[in-house]
PDB file of C-alpha atoms in Angstrom:
ATOM      1  CA  UNK Z   1       1.814 -36.260  43.376  1.00 83.00           C
ATOM      2  CA  UNK Z   2       4.967 -38.391  43.643  1.00 86.00           C
ATOM      3  CA  UNK Z   3       4.060 -40.249  40.460  1.00 88.00           C
ATOM      4  CA  UNK Z   4       3.108 -37.083  38.577  1.00 86.00           C
ATOM      5  CA  UNK Z   5       6.464 -35.402  39.217  1.00 86.00           C
ATOM      6  CA  UNK Z   6       8.583 -38.595  39.504  1.00 87.00           C
ATOM      7  CA  UNK Z   7       9.590 -37.892  43.100  1.00 89.00           C
ATOM      8  CA  UNK Z   8      10.435 -40.315  45.910  1.00 87.00           C
ATOM      9  CA  UNK Z   9       7.739 -41.022  48.465  1.00 85.00           C
ATOM     10  CA  UNK Z  10       8.049 -41.430  52.204  1.00 87.00           C
ATOM     11  CA  UNK Z  11       5.948 -42.238  55.229  1.00 90.00           C
ATOM     12  CA  UNK Z  12       3.431 -39.520  56.079  1.00 90.00           C
ATOM     13  CA  UNK Z  13       1.940 -38.759  59.487  1.00 91.00           C
ATOM     14  CA  UNK Z  14      -0.622 -36.203  60.630  1.00 91.00           C
ATOM     15  CA  UNK Z  15      -0.187 -34.175  63.798  1.00 90.00           C
ATOM     16  CA  UNK Z  16      -2.507 -31.689  65.455  1.00 88.00           C
ATOM     17  CA  UNK Z  17      -1.376 -28.171  66.180  1.00 83.00           C
ATOM     18  CA  UNK Z  18       1.230 -27.596  63.468  1.00 82.00           C
ATOM     19  CA  UNK Z  19       0.899 -24.782  60.939  1.00 77.00           C
ATOM     20  CA  UNK Z  20       2.350 -26.337  57.818  1.00 81.00           C
ATOM     21  CA  UNK Z  21       3.768 -29.539  56.394  1.00 85.00           C
ATOM     22  CA  UNK Z  22       7.448 -30.371  56.799  1.00 86.00           C
ATOM     23  CA  UNK Z  23       9.873 -33.255  56.333  1.00 88.00           C
ATOM     24  CA  UNK Z  24      12.001 -34.468  59.226  1.00 87.00           C
ATOM     25  CA  UNK Z  25      14.481 -37.283  59.677  1.00 85.00           C
ATOM     26  CA  UNK Z  26      17.590 -37.783  57.589  1.00 81.00           C
ATOM     27  CA  UNK Z  27      17.807 -41.593  57.641  1.00 85.00           C
ATOM     28  CA  UNK Z  28      14.108 -42.453  57.392  1.00 88.00           C
ATOM     29  CA  UNK Z  29      12.393 -39.222  56.391  1.00 89.00           C
ATOM     30  CA  UNK Z  30       8.797 -38.617  57.437  1.00 90.00           C
ATOM     31  CA  UNK Z  31       6.397 -36.117  55.892  1.00 90.00           C
ATOM     32  CA  UNK Z  32       4.519 -34.441  58.739  1.00 89.00           C
ATOM     33  CA  UNK Z  33       1.130 -32.981  57.811  1.00 89.00           C
ATOM     34  CA  UNK Z  34      -1.203 -30.824  59.916  1.00 87.00           C
ATOM     35  CA  UNK Z  35      -4.245 -32.771  61.042  1.00 86.00           C
ATOM     36  CA  UNK Z  36      -7.648 -31.602  59.875  1.00 81.00           C
ATOM     37  CA  UNK Z  37      -6.542 -29.153  57.173  1.00 77.00           C
ATOM     38  CA  UNK Z  38      -6.181 -29.450  53.435  1.00 80.00           C
ATOM     39  CA  UNK Z  39      -2.613 -29.073  52.226  1.00 82.00           C
ATOM     40  CA  UNK Z  40      -2.043 -27.512  48.840  1.00 85.00           C
ATOM     41  CA  UNK Z  41      -0.256 -29.735  46.332  1.00 89.00           C
ATOM     42  CA  UNK Z  42       2.382 -27.049  45.827  1.00 90.00           C
ATOM     43  CA  UNK Z  43       3.372 -27.243  49.498  1.00 88.00           C
ATOM     44  CA  UNK Z  44       3.632 -31.021  49.228  1.00 90.00           C
ATOM     45  CA  UNK Z  45       5.659 -30.628  46.029  1.00 92.00           C
ATOM     46  CA  UNK Z  46       8.015 -28.275  47.880  1.00 91.00           C
ATOM     47  CA  UNK Z  47       8.510 -30.773  50.692  1.00 91.00           C
ATOM     48  CA  UNK Z  48       8.936 -33.734  48.333  1.00 92.00           C
ATOM     49  CA  UNK Z  49      11.630 -31.814  46.468  1.00 92.00           C
ATOM     50  CA  UNK Z  50      13.442 -31.314  49.789  1.00 91.00           C
ATOM     51  CA  UNK Z  51      13.208 -35.078  50.176  1.00 90.00           C
ATOM     52  CA  UNK Z  52      14.509 -35.789  46.660  1.00 91.00           C
ATOM     53  CA  UNK Z  53      17.549 -33.543  46.993  1.00 91.00           C
ATOM     54  CA  UNK Z  54      18.358 -34.678  50.561  1.00 89.00           C
ATOM     55  CA  UNK Z  55      18.044 -31.185  52.010  1.00 89.00           C
ATOM     56  CA  UNK Z  56      17.145 -32.653  55.402  1.00 87.00           C
ATOM     57  CA  UNK Z  57      20.528 -34.368  55.618  1.00 88.00           C
ATOM     58  CA  UNK Z  58      22.259 -31.115  54.678  1.00 89.00           C
ATOM     59  CA  UNK Z  59      20.193 -29.268  57.265  1.00 88.00           C
ATOM     60  CA  UNK Z  60      21.329 -31.696  59.973  1.00 88.00           C
ATOM     61  CA  UNK Z  61      24.955 -31.155  58.955  1.00 90.00           C
ATOM     62  CA  UNK Z  62      24.587 -27.355  59.103  1.00 89.00           C
ATOM     63  CA  UNK Z  63      22.772 -27.549  62.451  1.00 89.00           C
ATOM     64  CA  UNK Z  64      25.663 -29.633  63.772  1.00 91.00           C
ATOM     65  CA  UNK Z  65      28.218 -27.103  62.518  1.00 91.00           C
ATOM     66  CA  UNK Z  66      26.148 -24.337  64.051  1.00 90.00           C
ATOM     67  CA  UNK Z  67      26.007 -26.082  67.432  1.00 92.00           C
ATOM     68  CA  UNK Z  68      29.755 -26.792  67.448  1.00 93.00           C
ATOM     69  CA  UNK Z  69      30.564 -23.170  66.603  1.00 90.00           C
ATOM     70  CA  UNK Z  70      27.800 -21.535  68.623  1.00 90.00           C
ATOM     71  CA  UNK Z  71      30.045 -18.638  69.629  1.00 92.00           C
ATOM     72  CA  UNK Z  72      31.064 -17.625  66.104  1.00 91.00           C
ATOM     73  CA  UNK Z  73      28.617 -14.985  64.823  1.00 92.00           C
ATOM     74  CA  UNK Z  74      30.048 -15.084  61.303  1.00 93.00           C
ATOM     75  CA  UNK Z  75      29.415 -18.824  61.025  1.00 92.00           C
ATOM     76  CA  UNK Z  76      25.895 -18.351  62.414  1.00 90.00           C
ATOM     77  CA  UNK Z  77      25.264 -15.807  59.661  1.00 91.00           C
ATOM     78  CA  UNK Z  78      26.695 -18.155  57.021  1.00 91.00           C
ATOM     79  CA  UNK Z  79      24.491 -21.033  58.228  1.00 89.00           C
ATOM     80  CA  UNK Z  80      21.420 -18.763  58.077  1.00 86.00           C
ATOM     81  CA  UNK Z  81      22.306 -17.802  54.517  1.00 87.00           C
ATOM     82  CA  UNK Z  82      22.787 -21.455  53.549  1.00 89.00           C
ATOM     83  CA  UNK Z  83      19.343 -22.333  54.926  1.00 87.00           C
ATOM     84  CA  UNK Z  84      17.773 -19.406  53.063  1.00 84.00           C
ATOM     85  CA  UNK Z  85      19.537 -20.421  49.857  1.00 86.00           C
ATOM     86  CA  UNK Z  86      18.324 -24.019  50.222  1.00 88.00           C
ATOM     87  CA  UNK Z  87      14.746 -22.762  50.549  1.00 87.00           C
ATOM     88  CA  UNK Z  88      15.142 -20.431  47.567  1.00 85.00           C
ATOM     89  CA  UNK Z  89      16.602 -23.244  45.489  1.00 88.00           C
ATOM     90  CA  UNK Z  90      13.677 -25.455  46.431  1.00 90.00           C
ATOM     91  CA  UNK Z  91      11.297 -22.643  45.425  1.00 88.00           C
ATOM     92  CA  UNK Z  92      13.024 -22.462  42.054  1.00 88.00           C
ATOM     93  CA  UNK Z  93      12.674 -26.222  41.611  1.00 90.00           C
ATOM     94  CA  UNK Z  94       8.953 -25.941  42.373  1.00 91.00           C
ATOM     95  CA  UNK Z  95       8.551 -23.080  39.899  1.00 87.00           C
ATOM     96  CA  UNK Z  96      10.288 -25.112  37.187  1.00 88.00           C
ATOM     97  CA  UNK Z  97       7.550 -27.707  37.539  1.00 90.00           C
ATOM     98  CA  UNK Z  98       4.634 -25.241  37.605  1.00 88.00           C
ATOM     99  CA  UNK Z  99       3.110 -23.270  34.765  1.00 85.00           C
ATOM    100  CA  UNK Z 100       1.285 -19.955  34.438  1.00 82.00           C
ATOM    101  CA  UNK Z 101      -1.176 -19.112  37.182  1.00 88.00           C
ATOM    102  CA  UNK Z 102       0.173 -21.869  39.454  1.00 89.00           C
ATOM    103  CA  UNK Z 103       3.380 -19.855  39.911  1.00 85.00           C
ATOM    104  CA  UNK Z 104       1.369 -16.874  41.114  1.00 84.00           C
ATOM    105  CA  UNK Z 105      -0.580 -19.114  43.513  1.00 88.00           C
ATOM    106  CA  UNK Z 106       2.700 -20.446  44.899  1.00 87.00           C
ATOM    107  CA  UNK Z 107       3.815 -16.881  45.593  1.00 83.00           C
ATOM    108  CA  UNK Z 108       0.517 -16.219  47.370  1.00 84.00           C
ATOM    109  CA  UNK Z 109       1.088 -19.299  49.557  1.00 84.00           C
ATOM    110  CA  UNK Z 110       4.459 -17.859  50.582  1.00 81.00           C
ATOM    111  CA  UNK Z 111       2.916 -14.453  51.258  1.00 79.00           C
ATOM    112  CA  UNK Z 112       0.349 -16.059  53.554  1.00 77.00           C
ATOM    113  CA  UNK Z 113       3.224 -17.610  55.511  1.00 74.00           C
ATOM    114  CA  UNK Z 114       5.066 -14.319  55.966  1.00 68.00           C
ATOM    115  CA  UNK Z 115       4.325 -14.048  59.658  1.00 62.00           C
ATOM    116  CA  UNK Z 116       5.715 -15.529  62.847  1.00 53.00           C
ATOM    117  CA  UNK Z 117       3.050 -18.267  63.018  1.00 55.00           C
ATOM    118  CA  UNK Z 118       5.202 -20.423  60.769  1.00 52.00           C
ATOM    119  CA  UNK Z 119       8.517 -20.411  62.598  1.00 53.00           C
ATOM    120  CA  UNK Z 120      11.507 -22.359  61.289  1.00 57.00           C
ATOM    121  CA  UNK Z 121      12.251 -25.610  63.111  1.00 59.00           C
ATOM    122  CA  UNK Z 122      15.950 -26.592  63.079  1.00 59.00           C
ATOM    123  CA  UNK Z 123      16.681 -30.029  61.610  1.00 57.00           C
ATOM    124  CA  UNK Z 124      13.588 -30.044  59.394  1.00 60.00           C
ATOM    125  CA  UNK Z 125      12.682 -28.798  55.980  1.00 60.00           C
ATOM    126  CA  UNK Z 126       9.657 -26.580  55.872  1.00 56.00           C
ATOM    127  CA  UNK Z 127       8.268 -24.270  53.217  1.00 58.00           C
ATOM    128  CA  UNK Z 128       8.421 -21.484  55.789  1.00 54.00           C
ATOM    129  CA  UNK Z 129      11.824 -20.462  57.082  1.00 57.00           C
ATOM    130  CA  UNK Z 130      10.660 -17.545  59.160  1.00 57.00           C
ATOM    131  CA  UNK Z 131       8.566 -14.570  58.121  1.00 60.00           C
ATOM    132  CA  UNK Z 132      11.452 -12.174  57.481  1.00 62.00           C
ATOM    133  CA  UNK Z 133      13.042 -14.445  54.848  1.00 69.00           C
ATOM    134  CA  UNK Z 134       9.870 -14.898  52.794  1.00 71.00           C
ATOM    135  CA  UNK Z 135      10.149 -11.456  51.158  1.00 69.00           C
ATOM    136  CA  UNK Z 136      13.482 -12.413  49.561  1.00 71.00           C
ATOM    137  CA  UNK Z 137      11.903 -15.602  48.270  1.00 73.00           C
ATOM    138  CA  UNK Z 138       8.952 -13.669  46.804  1.00 72.00           C
ATOM    139  CA  UNK Z 139      11.399 -11.366  44.993  1.00 71.00           C
ATOM    140  CA  UNK Z 140      13.141 -14.440  43.564  1.00 69.00           C
ATOM    141  CA  UNK Z 141       9.787 -15.776  42.334  1.00 69.00           C
ATOM    142  CA  UNK Z 142       9.098 -12.474  40.574  1.00 68.00           C
ATOM    143  CA  UNK Z 143      12.515 -12.643  38.865  1.00 70.00           C
ATOM    144  CA  UNK Z 144      12.159 -16.370  38.016  1.00 67.00           C
ATOM    145  CA  UNK Z 145      12.971 -17.321  34.446  1.00 66.00           C
ATOM    146  CA  UNK Z 146      13.540 -20.805  33.077  1.00 64.00           C
ATOM    147  CA  UNK Z 147      16.953 -21.293  31.569  1.00 63.00           C
ATOM    148  CA  UNK Z 148      17.266 -23.057  28.216  1.00 67.00           C
ATOM    149  CA  UNK Z 149      17.873 -26.792  28.521  1.00 69.00           C
ATOM    150  CA  UNK Z 150      21.340 -26.589  26.901  1.00 72.00           C
ATOM    151  CA  UNK Z 151      22.563 -24.046  29.446  1.00 73.00           C
ATOM    152  CA  UNK Z 152      23.889 -26.740  31.806  1.00 75.00           C
ATOM    153  CA  UNK Z 153      25.979 -28.268  29.008  1.00 81.00           C
ATOM    154  CA  UNK Z 154      27.400 -24.847  28.083  1.00 81.00           C
ATOM    155  CA  UNK Z 155      28.272 -24.188  31.738  1.00 82.00           C
ATOM    156  CA  UNK Z 156      30.055 -27.539  32.069  1.00 83.00           C
ATOM    157  CA  UNK Z 157      32.056 -26.871  28.881  1.00 85.00           C
ATOM    158  CA  UNK Z 158      33.145 -23.455  30.158  1.00 85.00           C
ATOM    159  CA  UNK Z 159      34.248 -24.942  33.488  1.00 85.00           C
ATOM    160  CA  UNK Z 160      36.186 -27.715  31.735  1.00 86.00           C
ATOM    161  CA  UNK Z 161      38.012 -25.264  29.472  1.00 85.00           C
ATOM    162  CA  UNK Z 162      38.903 -22.956  32.354  1.00 82.00           C
ATOM    163  CA  UNK Z 163      40.069 -25.739  34.676  1.00 83.00           C
ATOM    164  CA  UNK Z 164      42.117 -27.470  31.980  1.00 80.00           C
ATOM    165  CA  UNK Z 165      44.642 -24.640  32.165  1.00 73.00           C
ATOM    166  CA  UNK Z 166      44.912 -25.093  35.909  1.00 74.00           C
ATOM    167  CA  UNK Z 167      45.330 -28.866  35.724  1.00 74.00           C
ATOM    168  CA  UNK Z 168      47.668 -29.097  32.762  1.00 73.00           C
ATOM    169  CA  UNK Z 169      49.406 -25.720  33.020  1.00 67.00           C
ATOM    170  CA  UNK Z 170      51.779 -24.673  30.316  1.00 62.00           C
ATOM    171  CA  UNK Z 171      54.017 -27.146  28.503  1.00 59.00           C
ATOM    172  CA  UNK Z 172      57.301 -25.269  28.866  1.00 58.00           C
ATOM    173  CA  UNK Z 173      59.338 -25.890  31.984  1.00 59.00           C
ATOM    174  CA  UNK Z 174      61.707 -23.757  34.026  1.00 59.00           C
ATOM    175  CA  UNK Z 175      65.041 -23.490  32.251  1.00 62.00           C
ATOM    176  CA  UNK Z 176      66.954 -21.978  35.160  1.00 62.00           C
ATOM    177  CA  UNK Z 177      67.772 -18.743  33.312  1.00 64.00           C
ATOM    178  CA  UNK Z 178      66.748 -15.564  35.070  1.00 57.00           C
ATOM    179  CA  UNK Z 179      64.649 -12.995  33.229  1.00 57.00           C
TER     180      UNK Z 179
END
C-alpha cells in the first residue's frame, strides 16, 4: 500500500481489544492494528496519510495547548474543531486517491464507525474521531469534488498579487500637507 500510493512506511504492531487501526508516536510513529481482524486498505491509507502529513505531531501540539488551557472553554472548542478539520482533510486526501465505487465504500466504513465503540484517543490519529463527528465527515464526502490541477497555481498567484500591495504599499510618501 505504501508503494502503491508513494507513502512513508512505519513500524506496525498488532494489539488485541482495539476497534480500529491508528497511528501513535510523533518521533517514531507506530501503526497499531487490531489483532485477528482484517483491516480495509482504505483505513490503512487514511492512517498512512496521517503519517505522511505529520498529523500526529500536530495532534500532540494541540493536546498540549488543550492541557495548558484546560479552563478555557473557547480554546477547548477550537481544539475540537481543529481535530475535526484534520480528520476531514485526511478524508479528502483519501478520496483524492480513490475512484468510483471505492469512495462510496469509504463512506460506508465511516458510517459503520458512527457509534461510541470507536472513541477518539488523544495524542493519536484514528479514522474515527467520535461518533458525533462522523456525520459531518459523511456530508463532506457527499460534497467531495476534485479541483483542477492548476487551481493551486491560480490560488498562489491571487495571494501574491493581493499581498504585494501590503508589502510594497504605494510609492508616494507623506508630503506633510494636510488634506
